[in-house]
Tab-separated table of C-alpha atoms and ligand atoms in Angstrom:
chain	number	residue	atom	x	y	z
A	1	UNK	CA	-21.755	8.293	2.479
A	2	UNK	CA	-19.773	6.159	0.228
A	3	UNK	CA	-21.347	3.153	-0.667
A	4	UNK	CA	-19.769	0.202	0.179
A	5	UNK	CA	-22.485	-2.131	-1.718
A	6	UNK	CA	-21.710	-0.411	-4.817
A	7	UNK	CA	-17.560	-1.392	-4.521
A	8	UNK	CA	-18.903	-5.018	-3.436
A	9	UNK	CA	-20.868	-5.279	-6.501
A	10	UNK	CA	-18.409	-3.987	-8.859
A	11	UNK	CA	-16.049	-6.284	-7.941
A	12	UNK	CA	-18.591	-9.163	-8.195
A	13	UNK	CA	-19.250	-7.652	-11.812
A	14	UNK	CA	-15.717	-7.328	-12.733
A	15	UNK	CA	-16.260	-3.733	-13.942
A	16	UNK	CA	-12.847	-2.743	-13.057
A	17	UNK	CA	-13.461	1.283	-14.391
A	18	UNK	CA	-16.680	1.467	-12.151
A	19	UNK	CA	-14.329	-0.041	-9.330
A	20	UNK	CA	-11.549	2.327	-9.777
A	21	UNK	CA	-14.386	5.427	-9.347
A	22	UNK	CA	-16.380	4.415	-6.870
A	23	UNK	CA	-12.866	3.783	-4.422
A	24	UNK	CA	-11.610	7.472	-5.258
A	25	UNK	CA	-14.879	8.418	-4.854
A	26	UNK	CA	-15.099	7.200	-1.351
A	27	UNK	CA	-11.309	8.260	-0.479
A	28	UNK	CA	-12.449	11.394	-1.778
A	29	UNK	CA	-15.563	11.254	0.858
A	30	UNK	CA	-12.755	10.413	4.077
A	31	UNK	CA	-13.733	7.083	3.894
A	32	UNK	CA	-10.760	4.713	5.648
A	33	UNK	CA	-8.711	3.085	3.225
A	34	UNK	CA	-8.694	-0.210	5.811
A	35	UNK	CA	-12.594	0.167	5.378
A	36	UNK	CA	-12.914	0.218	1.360
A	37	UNK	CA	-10.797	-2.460	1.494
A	38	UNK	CA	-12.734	-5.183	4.275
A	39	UNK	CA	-16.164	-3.242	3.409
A	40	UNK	CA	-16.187	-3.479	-0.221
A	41	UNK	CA	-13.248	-4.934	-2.305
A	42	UNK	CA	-12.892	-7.865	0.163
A	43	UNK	CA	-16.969	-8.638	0.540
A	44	UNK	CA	-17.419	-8.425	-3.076
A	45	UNK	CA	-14.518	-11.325	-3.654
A	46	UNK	CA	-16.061	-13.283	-0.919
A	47	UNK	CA	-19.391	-13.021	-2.508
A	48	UNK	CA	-18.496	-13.885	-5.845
A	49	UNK	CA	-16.344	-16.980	-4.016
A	50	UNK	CA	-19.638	-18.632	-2.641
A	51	UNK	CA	-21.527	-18.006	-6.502
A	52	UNK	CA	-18.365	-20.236	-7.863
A	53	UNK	CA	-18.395	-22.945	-5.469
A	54	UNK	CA	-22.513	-22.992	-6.159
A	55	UNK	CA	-21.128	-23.404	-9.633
A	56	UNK	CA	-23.082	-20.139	-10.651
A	57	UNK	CA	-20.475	-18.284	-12.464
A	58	UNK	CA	-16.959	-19.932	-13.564
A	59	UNK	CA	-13.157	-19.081	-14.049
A	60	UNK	CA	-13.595	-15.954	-16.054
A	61	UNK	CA	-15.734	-14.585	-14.842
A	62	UNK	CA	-13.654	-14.373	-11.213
A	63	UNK	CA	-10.839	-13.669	-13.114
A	64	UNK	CA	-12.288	-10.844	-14.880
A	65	UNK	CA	-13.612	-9.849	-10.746
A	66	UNK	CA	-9.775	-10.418	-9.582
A	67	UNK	CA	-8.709	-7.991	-12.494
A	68	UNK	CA	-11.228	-5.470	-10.810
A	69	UNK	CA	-10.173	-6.280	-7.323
A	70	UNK	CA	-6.726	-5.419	-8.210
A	71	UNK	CA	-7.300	-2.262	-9.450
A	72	UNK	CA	-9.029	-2.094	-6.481
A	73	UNK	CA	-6.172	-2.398	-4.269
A	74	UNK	CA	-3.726	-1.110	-6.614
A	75	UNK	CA	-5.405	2.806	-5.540
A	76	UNK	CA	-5.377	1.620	-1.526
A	77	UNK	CA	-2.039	0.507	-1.547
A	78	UNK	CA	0.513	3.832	-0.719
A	79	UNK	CA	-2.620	4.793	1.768
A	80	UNK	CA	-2.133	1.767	3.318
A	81	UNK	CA	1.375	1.855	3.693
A	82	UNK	CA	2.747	4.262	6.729
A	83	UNK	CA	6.029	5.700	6.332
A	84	UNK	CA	8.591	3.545	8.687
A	85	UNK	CA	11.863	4.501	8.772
A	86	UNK	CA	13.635	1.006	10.747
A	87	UNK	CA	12.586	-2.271	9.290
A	88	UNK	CA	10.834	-4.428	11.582
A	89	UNK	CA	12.432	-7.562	10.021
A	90	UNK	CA	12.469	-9.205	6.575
A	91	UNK	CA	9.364	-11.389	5.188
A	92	UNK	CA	9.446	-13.353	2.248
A	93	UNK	CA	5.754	-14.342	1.491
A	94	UNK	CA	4.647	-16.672	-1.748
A	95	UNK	CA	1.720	-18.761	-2.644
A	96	UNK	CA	3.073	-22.510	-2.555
A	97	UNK	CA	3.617	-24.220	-5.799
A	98	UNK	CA	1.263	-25.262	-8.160
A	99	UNK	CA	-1.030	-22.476	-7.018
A	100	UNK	CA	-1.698	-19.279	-8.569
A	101	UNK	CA	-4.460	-17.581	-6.304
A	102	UNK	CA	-2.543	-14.523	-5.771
A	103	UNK	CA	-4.752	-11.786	-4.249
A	104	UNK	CA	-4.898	-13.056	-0.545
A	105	UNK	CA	-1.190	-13.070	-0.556
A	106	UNK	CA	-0.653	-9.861	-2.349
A	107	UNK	CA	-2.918	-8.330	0.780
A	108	UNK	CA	-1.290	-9.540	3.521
A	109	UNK	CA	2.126	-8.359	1.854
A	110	UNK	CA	0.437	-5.053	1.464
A	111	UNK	CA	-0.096	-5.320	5.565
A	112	UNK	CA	3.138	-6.744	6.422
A	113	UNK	CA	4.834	-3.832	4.544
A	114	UNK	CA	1.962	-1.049	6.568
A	115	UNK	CA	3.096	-2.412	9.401
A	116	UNK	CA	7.329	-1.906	9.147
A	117	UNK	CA	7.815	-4.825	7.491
A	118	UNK	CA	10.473	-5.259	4.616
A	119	UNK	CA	8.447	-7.801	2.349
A	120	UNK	CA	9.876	-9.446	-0.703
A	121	UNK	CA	7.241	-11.352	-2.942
A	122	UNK	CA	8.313	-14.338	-4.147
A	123	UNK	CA	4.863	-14.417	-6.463
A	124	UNK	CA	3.101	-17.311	-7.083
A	125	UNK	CA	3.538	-21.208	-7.685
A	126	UNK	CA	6.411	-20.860	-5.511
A	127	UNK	CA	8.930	-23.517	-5.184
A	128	UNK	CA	10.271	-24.923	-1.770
A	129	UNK	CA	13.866	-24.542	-3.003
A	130	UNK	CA	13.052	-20.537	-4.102
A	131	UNK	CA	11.156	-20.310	-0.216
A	132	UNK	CA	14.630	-22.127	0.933
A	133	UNK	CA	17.010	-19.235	-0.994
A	134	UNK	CA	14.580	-16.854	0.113
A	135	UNK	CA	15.736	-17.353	3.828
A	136	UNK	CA	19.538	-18.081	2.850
A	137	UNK	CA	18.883	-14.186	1.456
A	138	UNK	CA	18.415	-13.354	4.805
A	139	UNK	CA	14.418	-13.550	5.524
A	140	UNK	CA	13.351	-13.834	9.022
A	141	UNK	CA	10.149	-15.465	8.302
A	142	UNK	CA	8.464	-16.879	5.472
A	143	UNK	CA	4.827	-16.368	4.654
A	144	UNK	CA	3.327	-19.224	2.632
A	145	UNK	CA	-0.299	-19.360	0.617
A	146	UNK	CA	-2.293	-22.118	-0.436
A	147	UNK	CA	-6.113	-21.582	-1.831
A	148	UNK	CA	-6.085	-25.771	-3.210
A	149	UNK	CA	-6.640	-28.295	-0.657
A	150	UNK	CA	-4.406	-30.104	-3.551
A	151	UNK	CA	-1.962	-27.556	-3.000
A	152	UNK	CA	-2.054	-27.255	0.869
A	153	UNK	CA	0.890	-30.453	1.421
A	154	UNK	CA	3.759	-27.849	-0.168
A	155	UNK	CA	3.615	-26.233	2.754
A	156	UNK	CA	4.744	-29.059	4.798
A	157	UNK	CA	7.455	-30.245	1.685
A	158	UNK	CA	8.548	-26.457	1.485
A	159	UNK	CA	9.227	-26.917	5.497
A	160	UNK	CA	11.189	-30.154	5.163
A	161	UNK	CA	13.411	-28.541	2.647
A	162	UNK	CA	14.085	-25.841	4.971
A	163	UNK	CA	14.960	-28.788	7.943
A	164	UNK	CA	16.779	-30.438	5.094
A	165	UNK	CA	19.053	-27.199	4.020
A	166	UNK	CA	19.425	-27.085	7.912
A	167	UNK	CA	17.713	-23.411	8.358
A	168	UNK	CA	14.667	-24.869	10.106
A	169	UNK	CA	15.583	-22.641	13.466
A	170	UNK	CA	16.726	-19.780	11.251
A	171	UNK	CA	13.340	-18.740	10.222
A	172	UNK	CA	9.719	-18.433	11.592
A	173	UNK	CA	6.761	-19.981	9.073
A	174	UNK	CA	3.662	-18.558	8.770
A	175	UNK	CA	0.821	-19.788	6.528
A	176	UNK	CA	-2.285	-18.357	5.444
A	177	UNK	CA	-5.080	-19.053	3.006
A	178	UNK	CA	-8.503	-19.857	2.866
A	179	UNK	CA	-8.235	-24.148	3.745
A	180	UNK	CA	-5.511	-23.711	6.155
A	181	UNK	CA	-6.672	-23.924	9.808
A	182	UNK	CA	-4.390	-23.612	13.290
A	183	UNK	CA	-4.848	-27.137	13.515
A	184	UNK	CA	-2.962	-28.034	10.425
A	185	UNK	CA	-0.359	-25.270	10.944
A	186	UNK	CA	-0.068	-27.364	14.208
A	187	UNK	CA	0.019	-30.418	12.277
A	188	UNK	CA	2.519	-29.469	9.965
A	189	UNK	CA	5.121	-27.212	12.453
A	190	UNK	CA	4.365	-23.893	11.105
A	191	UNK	CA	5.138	-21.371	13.900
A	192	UNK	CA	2.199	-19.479	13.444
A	193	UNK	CA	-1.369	-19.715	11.702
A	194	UNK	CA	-3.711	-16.471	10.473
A	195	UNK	CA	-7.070	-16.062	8.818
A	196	UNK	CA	-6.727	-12.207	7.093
A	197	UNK	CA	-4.487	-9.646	6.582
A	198	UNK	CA	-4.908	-7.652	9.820
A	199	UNK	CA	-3.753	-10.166	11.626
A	200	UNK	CA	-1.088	-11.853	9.663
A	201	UNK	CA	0.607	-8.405	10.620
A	202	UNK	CA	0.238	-9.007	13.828
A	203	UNK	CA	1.416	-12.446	13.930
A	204	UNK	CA	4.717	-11.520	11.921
A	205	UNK	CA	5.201	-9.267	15.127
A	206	UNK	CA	4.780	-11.956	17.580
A	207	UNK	CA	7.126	-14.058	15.493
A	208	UNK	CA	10.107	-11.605	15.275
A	209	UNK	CA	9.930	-10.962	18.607
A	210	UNK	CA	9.735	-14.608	20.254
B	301	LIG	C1	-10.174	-15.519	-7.263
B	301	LIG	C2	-10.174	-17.008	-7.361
B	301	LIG	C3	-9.520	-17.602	-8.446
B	301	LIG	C4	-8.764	-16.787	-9.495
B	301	LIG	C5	-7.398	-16.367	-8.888
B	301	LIG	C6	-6.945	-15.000	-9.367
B	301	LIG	C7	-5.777	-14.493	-8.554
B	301	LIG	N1	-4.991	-13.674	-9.210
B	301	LIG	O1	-5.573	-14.794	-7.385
B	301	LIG	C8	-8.630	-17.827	-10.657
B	301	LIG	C9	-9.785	-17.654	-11.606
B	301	LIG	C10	-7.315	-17.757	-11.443
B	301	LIG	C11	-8.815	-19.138	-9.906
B	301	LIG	C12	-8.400	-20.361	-10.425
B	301	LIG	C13	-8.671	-21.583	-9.819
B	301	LIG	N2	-9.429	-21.780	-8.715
B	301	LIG	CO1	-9.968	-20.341	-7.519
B	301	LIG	N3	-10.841	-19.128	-6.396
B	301	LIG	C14	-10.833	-17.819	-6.363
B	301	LIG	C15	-11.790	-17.355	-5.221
B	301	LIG	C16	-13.143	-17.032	-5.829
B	301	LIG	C17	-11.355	-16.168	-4.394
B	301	LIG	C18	-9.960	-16.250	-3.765
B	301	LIG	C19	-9.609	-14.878	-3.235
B	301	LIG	O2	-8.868	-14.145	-3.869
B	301	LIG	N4	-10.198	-14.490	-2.089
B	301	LIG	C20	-10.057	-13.171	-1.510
B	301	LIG	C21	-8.804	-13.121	-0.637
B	301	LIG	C22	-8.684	-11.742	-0.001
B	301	LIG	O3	-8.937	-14.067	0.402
B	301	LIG	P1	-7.864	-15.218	0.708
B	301	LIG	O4	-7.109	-15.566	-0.515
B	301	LIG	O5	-8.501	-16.296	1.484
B	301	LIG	O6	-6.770	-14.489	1.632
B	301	LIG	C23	-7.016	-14.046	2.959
B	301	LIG	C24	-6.747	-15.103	4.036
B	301	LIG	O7	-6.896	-16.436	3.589
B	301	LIG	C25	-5.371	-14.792	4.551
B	301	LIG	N5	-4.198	-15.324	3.849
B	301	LIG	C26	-4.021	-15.658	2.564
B	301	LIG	N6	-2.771	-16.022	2.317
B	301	LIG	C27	-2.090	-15.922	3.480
B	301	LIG	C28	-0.758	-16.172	3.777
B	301	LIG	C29	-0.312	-15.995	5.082
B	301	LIG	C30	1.127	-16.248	5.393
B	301	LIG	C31	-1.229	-15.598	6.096
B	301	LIG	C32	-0.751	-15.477	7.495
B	301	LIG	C33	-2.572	-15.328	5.789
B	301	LIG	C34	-2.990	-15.487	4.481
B	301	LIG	O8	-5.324	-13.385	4.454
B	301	LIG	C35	-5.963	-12.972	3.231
B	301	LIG	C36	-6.512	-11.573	3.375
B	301	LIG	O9	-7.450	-11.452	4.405
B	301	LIG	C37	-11.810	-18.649	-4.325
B	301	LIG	C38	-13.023	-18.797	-3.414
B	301	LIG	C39	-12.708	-18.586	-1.957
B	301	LIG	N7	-13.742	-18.594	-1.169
B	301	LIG	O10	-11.587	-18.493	-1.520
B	301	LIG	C40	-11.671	-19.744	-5.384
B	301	LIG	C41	-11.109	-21.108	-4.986
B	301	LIG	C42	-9.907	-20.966	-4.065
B	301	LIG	N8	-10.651	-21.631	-6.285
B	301	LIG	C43	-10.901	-22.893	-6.437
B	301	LIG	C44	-10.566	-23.654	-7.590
B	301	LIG	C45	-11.083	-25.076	-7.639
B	301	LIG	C46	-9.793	-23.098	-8.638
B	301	LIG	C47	-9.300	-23.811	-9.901
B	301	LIG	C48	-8.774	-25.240	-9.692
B	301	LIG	C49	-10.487	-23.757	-10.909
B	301	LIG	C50	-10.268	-24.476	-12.205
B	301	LIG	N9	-11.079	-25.481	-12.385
B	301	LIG	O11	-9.409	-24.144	-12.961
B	301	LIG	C51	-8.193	-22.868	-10.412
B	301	LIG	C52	-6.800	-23.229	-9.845
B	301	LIG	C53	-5.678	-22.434	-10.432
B	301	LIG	C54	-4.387	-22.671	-9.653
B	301	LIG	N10	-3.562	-23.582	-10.092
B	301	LIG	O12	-4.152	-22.021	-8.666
B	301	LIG	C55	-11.572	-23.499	-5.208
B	301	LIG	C56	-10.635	-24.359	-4.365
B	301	LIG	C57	-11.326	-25.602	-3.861
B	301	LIG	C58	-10.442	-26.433	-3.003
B	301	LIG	N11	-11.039	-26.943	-1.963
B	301	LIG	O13	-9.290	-26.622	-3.218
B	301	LIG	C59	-12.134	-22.211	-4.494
B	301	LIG	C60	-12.209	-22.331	-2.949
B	301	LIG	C61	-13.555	-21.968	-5.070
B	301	LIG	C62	-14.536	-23.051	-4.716
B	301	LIG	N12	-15.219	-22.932	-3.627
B	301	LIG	O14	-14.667	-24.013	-5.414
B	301	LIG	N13	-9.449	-18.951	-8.723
């Protein structure tokens, strides 16, 4: 049995070797790639999230833990991805300026693309005006990330700009991240509102299609 405790804790720990072991290790047992990932990598960030906002352990050491996580998904990734021959549509997906929390974002790209997606990352600290070119390129929807309540607003500035440009009905908004609720995707027009990964995916579906 491959021990999802262990992959929790070495992500917690930041040992990034011990992480990239113990997740070939459990590949290597049949364990599901979907399950290392929510079971272990994912847990262990959570984990370590609630020991920073206790103030037990500070910036480097999460981003020594993010370094691990990484590596982490780095080994999932191709497993996660199915081959799809026809695009399901085009996502551009960035975390909103003047944020930098990256690894949410990076996993729900990782889904979008599993699921027949063409995804182009925009990265981080994303400007409204690069989210605006980003649809003129011919994105269908935009994925946006905030992990700042003092970052959440961009969201709502990047979607003027796109009503400025006058591409507002030419793309569907989604938004993710760990402060953003339906309620404020409500409050702000996003089309659509998602807590993880799994179901960003499914969202983006329900988007391109409406
Ligand atoms: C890792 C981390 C960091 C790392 C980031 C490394 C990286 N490369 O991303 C570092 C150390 C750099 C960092 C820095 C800071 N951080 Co920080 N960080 C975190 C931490 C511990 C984990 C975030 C994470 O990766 N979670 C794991 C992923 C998988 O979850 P997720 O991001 O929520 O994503 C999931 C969903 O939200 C959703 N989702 C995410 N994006 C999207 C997008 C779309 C479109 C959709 C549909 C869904 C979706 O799907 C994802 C997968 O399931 C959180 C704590 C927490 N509980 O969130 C604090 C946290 C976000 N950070 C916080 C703070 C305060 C900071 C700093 C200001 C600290 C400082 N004093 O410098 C800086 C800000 C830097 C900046 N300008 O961005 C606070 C924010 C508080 C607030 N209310 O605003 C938090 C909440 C910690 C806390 N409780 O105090 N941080």
């Amino acid at each position: 049995m491959a021990d999802m405790l262990a992959i929790s804790t070495a992500v917690k720990e930041g040992r990034r070797k011990i992480v990239e072991q113990l997740v070939n290790e459990a590949l290597a047992e049949g364990e599901k790639p979907e399950d290392i990932l929510n079971k272990g990598l994912i847990v262990g960030m959570n984990e370590l999230g609630e020991q920073f906002k206790n103030g037990e352990v500070y910036v480097p050491e999460v981003l020594v833990a993010a370094r691990a996580m990484k590596k982490g998904t780095e080994i999932l990734k191709p497993l996660l991805l199915q081959a799809n021959v026809q695009s399901l549509g085009t996502v551009a997906i960035g975390t909103v300026e003047g944020d930098l929390h990256d690894i949410g974002k990076n996993l729900v790209g990782m889904m979008l693309e599993g699921t027949g997606f063409t995804v182009v990352d925009l990265g981080e600290n994303v400007s409204p005006d690069a989210f605006v070119q980003a649809v003129r390129d011919g994105a269908q929807i935009i994925g946006m990330s905030a992990l700042l309540t003092t970052t959440m607003p961009m969201m709502a500035v990047t979607i003027k700009a796109l009503e400025d440009a006058g591409l507002r009905d030419k793309v569907k908004v989604m938004i993710g991240g760990a402060p953003i609720t339906q309620e404020y995707a409500d409050q702000i027009g996003a089309d659509g509102y998602s807590a993880d990964a799994a179901s960003a995916a499914e969202l983006a579906k329900r988007l391109i299609a409406a």
